Tab-separated table of C-alpha atoms and ligand atoms in Angstrom:
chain	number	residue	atom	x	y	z
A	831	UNK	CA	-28.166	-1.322	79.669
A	832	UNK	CA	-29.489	-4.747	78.238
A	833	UNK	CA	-28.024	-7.640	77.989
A	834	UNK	CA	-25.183	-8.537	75.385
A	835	UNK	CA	-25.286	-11.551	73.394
A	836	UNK	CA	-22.187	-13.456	71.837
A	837	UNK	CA	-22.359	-14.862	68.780
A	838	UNK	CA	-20.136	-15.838	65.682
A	839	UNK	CA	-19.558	-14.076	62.130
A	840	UNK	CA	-21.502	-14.519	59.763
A	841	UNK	CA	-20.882	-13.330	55.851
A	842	UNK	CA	-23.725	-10.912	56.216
A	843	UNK	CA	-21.647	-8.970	58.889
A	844	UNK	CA	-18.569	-8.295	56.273
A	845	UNK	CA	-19.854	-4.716	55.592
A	846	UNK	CA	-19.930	-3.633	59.340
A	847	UNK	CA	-16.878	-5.024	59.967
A	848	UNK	CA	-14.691	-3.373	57.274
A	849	UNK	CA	-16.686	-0.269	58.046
A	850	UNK	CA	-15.393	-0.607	61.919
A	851	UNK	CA	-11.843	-1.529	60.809
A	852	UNK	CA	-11.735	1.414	59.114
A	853	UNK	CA	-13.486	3.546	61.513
A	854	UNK	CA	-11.115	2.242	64.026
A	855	UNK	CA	-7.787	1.774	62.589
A	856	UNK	CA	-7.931	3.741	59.160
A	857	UNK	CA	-8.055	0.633	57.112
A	858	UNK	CA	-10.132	-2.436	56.601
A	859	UNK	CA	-6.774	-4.557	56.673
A	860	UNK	CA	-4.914	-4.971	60.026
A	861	UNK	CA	-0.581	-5.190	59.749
A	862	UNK	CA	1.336	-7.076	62.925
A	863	UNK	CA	4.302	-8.820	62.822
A	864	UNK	CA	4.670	-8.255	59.743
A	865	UNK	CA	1.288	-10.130	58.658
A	866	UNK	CA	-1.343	-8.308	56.737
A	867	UNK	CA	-5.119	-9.419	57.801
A	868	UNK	CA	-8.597	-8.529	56.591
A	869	UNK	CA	-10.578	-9.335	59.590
A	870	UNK	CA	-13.792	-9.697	57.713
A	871	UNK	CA	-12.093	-12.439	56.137
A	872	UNK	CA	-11.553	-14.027	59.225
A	873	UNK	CA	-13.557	-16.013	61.805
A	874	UNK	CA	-14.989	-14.000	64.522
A	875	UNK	CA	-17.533	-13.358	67.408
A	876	UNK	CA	-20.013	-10.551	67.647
A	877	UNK	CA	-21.659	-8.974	70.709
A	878	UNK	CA	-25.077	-8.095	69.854
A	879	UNK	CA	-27.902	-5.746	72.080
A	880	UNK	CA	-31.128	-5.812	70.645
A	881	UNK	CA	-30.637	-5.776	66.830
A	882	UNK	CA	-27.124	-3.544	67.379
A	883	UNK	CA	-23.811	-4.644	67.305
A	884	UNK	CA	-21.646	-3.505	69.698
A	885	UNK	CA	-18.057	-6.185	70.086
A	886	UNK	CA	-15.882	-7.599	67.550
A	887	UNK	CA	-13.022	-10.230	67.794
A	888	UNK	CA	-11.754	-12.032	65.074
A	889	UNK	CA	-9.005	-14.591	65.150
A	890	UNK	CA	-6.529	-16.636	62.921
A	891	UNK	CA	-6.343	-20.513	64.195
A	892	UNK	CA	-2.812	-21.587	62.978
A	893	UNK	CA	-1.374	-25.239	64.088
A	894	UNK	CA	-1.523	-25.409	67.552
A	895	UNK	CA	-1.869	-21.740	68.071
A	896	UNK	CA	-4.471	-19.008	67.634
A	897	UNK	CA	-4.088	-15.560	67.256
A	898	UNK	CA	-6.819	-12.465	68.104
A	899	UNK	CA	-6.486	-10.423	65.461
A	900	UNK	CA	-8.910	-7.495	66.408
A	901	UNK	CA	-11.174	-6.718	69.366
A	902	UNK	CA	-13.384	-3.874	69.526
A	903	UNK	CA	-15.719	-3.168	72.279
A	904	UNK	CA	-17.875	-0.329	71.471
A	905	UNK	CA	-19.698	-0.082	74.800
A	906	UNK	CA	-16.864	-0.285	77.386
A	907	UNK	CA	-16.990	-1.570	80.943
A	908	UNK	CA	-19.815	-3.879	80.572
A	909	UNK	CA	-17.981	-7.166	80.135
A	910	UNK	CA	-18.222	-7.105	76.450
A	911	UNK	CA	-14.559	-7.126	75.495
A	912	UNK	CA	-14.370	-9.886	78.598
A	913	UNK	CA	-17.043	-12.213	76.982
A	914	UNK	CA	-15.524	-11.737	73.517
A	915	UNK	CA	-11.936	-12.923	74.805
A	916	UNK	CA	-13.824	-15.584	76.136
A	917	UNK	CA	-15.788	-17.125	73.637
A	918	UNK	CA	-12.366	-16.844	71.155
A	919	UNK	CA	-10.710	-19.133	74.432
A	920	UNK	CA	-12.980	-21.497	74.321
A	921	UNK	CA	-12.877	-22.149	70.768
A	922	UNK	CA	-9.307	-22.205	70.710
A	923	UNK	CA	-9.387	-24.854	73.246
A	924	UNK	CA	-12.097	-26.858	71.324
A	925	UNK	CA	-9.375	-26.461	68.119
A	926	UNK	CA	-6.572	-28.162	70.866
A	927	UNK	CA	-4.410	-24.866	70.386
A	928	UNK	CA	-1.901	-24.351	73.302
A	929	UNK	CA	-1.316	-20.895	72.692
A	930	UNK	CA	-4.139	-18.185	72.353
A	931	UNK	CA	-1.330	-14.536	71.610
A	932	UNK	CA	-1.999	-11.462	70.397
A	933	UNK	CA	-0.161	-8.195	69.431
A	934	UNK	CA	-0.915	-4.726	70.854
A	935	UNK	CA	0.757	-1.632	70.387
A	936	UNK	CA	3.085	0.394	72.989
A	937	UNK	CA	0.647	3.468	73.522
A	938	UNK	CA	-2.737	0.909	74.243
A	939	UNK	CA	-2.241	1.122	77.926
A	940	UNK	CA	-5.711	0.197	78.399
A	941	UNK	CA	-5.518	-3.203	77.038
A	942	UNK	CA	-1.611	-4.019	78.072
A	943	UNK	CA	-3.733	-3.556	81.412
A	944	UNK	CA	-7.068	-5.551	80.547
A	945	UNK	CA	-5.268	-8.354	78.646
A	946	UNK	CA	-3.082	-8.945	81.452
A	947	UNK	CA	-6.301	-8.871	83.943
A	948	UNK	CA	-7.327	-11.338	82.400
A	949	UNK	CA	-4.285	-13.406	82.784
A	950	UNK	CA	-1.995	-12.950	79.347
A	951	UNK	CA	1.350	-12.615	80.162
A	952	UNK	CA	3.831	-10.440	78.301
A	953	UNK	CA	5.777	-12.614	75.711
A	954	UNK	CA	7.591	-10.426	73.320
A	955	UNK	CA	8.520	-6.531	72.549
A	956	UNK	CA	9.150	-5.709	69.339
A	957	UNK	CA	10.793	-1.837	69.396
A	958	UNK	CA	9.896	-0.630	65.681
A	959	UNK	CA	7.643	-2.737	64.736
A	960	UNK	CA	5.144	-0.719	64.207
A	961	UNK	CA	6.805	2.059	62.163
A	962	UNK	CA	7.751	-0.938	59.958
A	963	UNK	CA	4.230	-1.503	59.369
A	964	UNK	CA	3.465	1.781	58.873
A	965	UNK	CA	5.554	1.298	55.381
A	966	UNK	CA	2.396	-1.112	54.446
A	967	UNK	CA	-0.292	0.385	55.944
A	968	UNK	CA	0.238	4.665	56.209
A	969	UNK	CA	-2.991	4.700	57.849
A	970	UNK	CA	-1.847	3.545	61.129
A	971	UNK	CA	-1.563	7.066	63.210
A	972	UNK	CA	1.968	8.312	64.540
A	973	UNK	CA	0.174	9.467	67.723
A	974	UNK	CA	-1.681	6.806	69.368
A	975	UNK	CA	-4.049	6.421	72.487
A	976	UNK	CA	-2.867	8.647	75.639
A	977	UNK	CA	-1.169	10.862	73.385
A	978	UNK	CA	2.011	8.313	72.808
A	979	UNK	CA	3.702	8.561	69.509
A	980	UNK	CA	3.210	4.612	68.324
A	981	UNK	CA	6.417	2.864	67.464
A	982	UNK	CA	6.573	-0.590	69.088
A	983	UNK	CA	4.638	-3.996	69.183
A	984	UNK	CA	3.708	-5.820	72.184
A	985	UNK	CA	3.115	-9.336	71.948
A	986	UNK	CA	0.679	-11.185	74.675
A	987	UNK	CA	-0.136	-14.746	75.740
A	988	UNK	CA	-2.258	-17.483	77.409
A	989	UNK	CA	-0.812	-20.808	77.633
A	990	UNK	CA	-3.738	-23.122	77.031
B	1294	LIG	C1	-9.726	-3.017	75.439
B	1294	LIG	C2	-11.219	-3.193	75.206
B	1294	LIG	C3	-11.449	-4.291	74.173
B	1294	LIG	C4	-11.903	-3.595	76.524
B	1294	LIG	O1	-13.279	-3.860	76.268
B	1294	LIG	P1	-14.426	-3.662	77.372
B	1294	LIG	O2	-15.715	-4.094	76.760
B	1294	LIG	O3	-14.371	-2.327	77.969
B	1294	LIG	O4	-13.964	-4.762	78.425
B	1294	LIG	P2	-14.756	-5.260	79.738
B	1294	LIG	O5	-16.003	-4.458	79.918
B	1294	LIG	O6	-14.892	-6.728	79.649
B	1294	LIG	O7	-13.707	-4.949	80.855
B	1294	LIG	C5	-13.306	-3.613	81.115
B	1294	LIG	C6	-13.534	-3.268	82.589
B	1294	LIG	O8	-14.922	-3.153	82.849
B	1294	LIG	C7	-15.238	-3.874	84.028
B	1294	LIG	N1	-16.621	-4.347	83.912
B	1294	LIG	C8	-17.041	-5.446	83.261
B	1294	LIG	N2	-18.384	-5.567	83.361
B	1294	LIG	C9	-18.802	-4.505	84.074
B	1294	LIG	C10	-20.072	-4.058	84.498
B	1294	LIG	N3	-21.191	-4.740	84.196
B	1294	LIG	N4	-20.140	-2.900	85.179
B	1294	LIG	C11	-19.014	-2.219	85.469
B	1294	LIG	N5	-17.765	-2.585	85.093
B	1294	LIG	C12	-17.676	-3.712	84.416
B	1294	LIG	C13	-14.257	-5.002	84.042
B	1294	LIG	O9	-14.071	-5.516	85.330
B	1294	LIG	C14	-13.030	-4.360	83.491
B	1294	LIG	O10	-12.229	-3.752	84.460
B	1294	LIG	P3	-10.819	-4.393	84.864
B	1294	LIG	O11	-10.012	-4.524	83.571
B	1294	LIG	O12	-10.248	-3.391	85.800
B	1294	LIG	O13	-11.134	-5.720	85.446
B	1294	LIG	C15	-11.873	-1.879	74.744
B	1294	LIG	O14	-11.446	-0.844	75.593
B	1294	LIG	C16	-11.606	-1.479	73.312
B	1294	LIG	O15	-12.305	-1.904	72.384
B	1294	LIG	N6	-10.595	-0.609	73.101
B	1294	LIG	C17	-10.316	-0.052	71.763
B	1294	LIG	C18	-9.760	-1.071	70.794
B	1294	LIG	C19	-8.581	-1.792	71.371
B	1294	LIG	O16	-7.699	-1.206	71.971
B	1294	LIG	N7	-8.553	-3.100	71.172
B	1294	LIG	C20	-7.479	-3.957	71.627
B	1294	LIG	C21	-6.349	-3.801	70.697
B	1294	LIG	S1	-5.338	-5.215	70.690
């Protein structure tokens, strides 16, 4: 395989990325903790091969904090999803957050594993959560990855 590049957002990307929201979780919106996102609306970082996309994260920079909202790797086990988390790290940093966090969902056992690989600790569980969202957003599946009915929230995070 080629290499990847990383590189940030741009406007002209908001049509892929509501297409691969909805491709991936049913909507173009994303609901955790009880916050609704678009994540074209958002600031993000695309891994590109050749003149195809194949990584998405977005992320939400709040004071002192900054959330990943999405991450999609399309072409697993290549250090995409690894280079995305990264370049969302370092701009954290460069924004003087202390806390880069995310929320993940009980059934994703693949990344309770990778986030926590790459050194995220557990923070919160939220039993429910997820069914409360469903209430918002009925797209979100009652089976989930691994076959696991989805019910609960999983919160993650890197002290900066
Ligand atoms: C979770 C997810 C983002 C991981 O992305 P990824 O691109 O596969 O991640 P990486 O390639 O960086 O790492 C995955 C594994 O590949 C390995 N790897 C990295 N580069 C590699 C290479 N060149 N050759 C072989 N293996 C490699 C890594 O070591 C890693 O293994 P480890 O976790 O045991 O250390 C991806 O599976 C995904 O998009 N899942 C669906 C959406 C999702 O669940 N998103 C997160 C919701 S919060």
């Amino acid at each position: 395989m080629d290499q990847f590049v990383i590189r940030p957002s741009l406007p002209s990307d908001r049509l892929w990325i509501n297409s691969l929201m909805r491709e991936s979780f049913g909507d173009e919106r994303v609901v955790a903790h009880g916050a609704i996102y678009t994540p074209a609306d958002l600031p993000g970082f695309i891994a590109e091969q050749g003149r195809e996309r194949v990584g998405l994260i977005t992320y939400n920079i709040d004071i002192e904090s900054c959330e990943i909202v999405s991450l999609n790797s399309l072409v697993e086990d290549r250090g995409i999803g690894s280079a995305l988390i990264a370049a969302v790290r370092q701009k954290a940093a460069q924004a003087a957050c202390q806390r880069l966090w995310l929320v993940t969902t009980n059934d994703n056992l693949r990344a309770i594993g990778f986030y926590q690989k790459r050194g995220f600790r557990l923070a919160d569980l939220r039993p429910g959560a997820v069914d409360e969202a469903r209430k918002i957003k009925p797209a979100i599946p009652l089976i989930g990855s691994n076959g696991i009915p989805i019910h609960d929230e999983i919160e993650l995070e890197i002290h900066l």
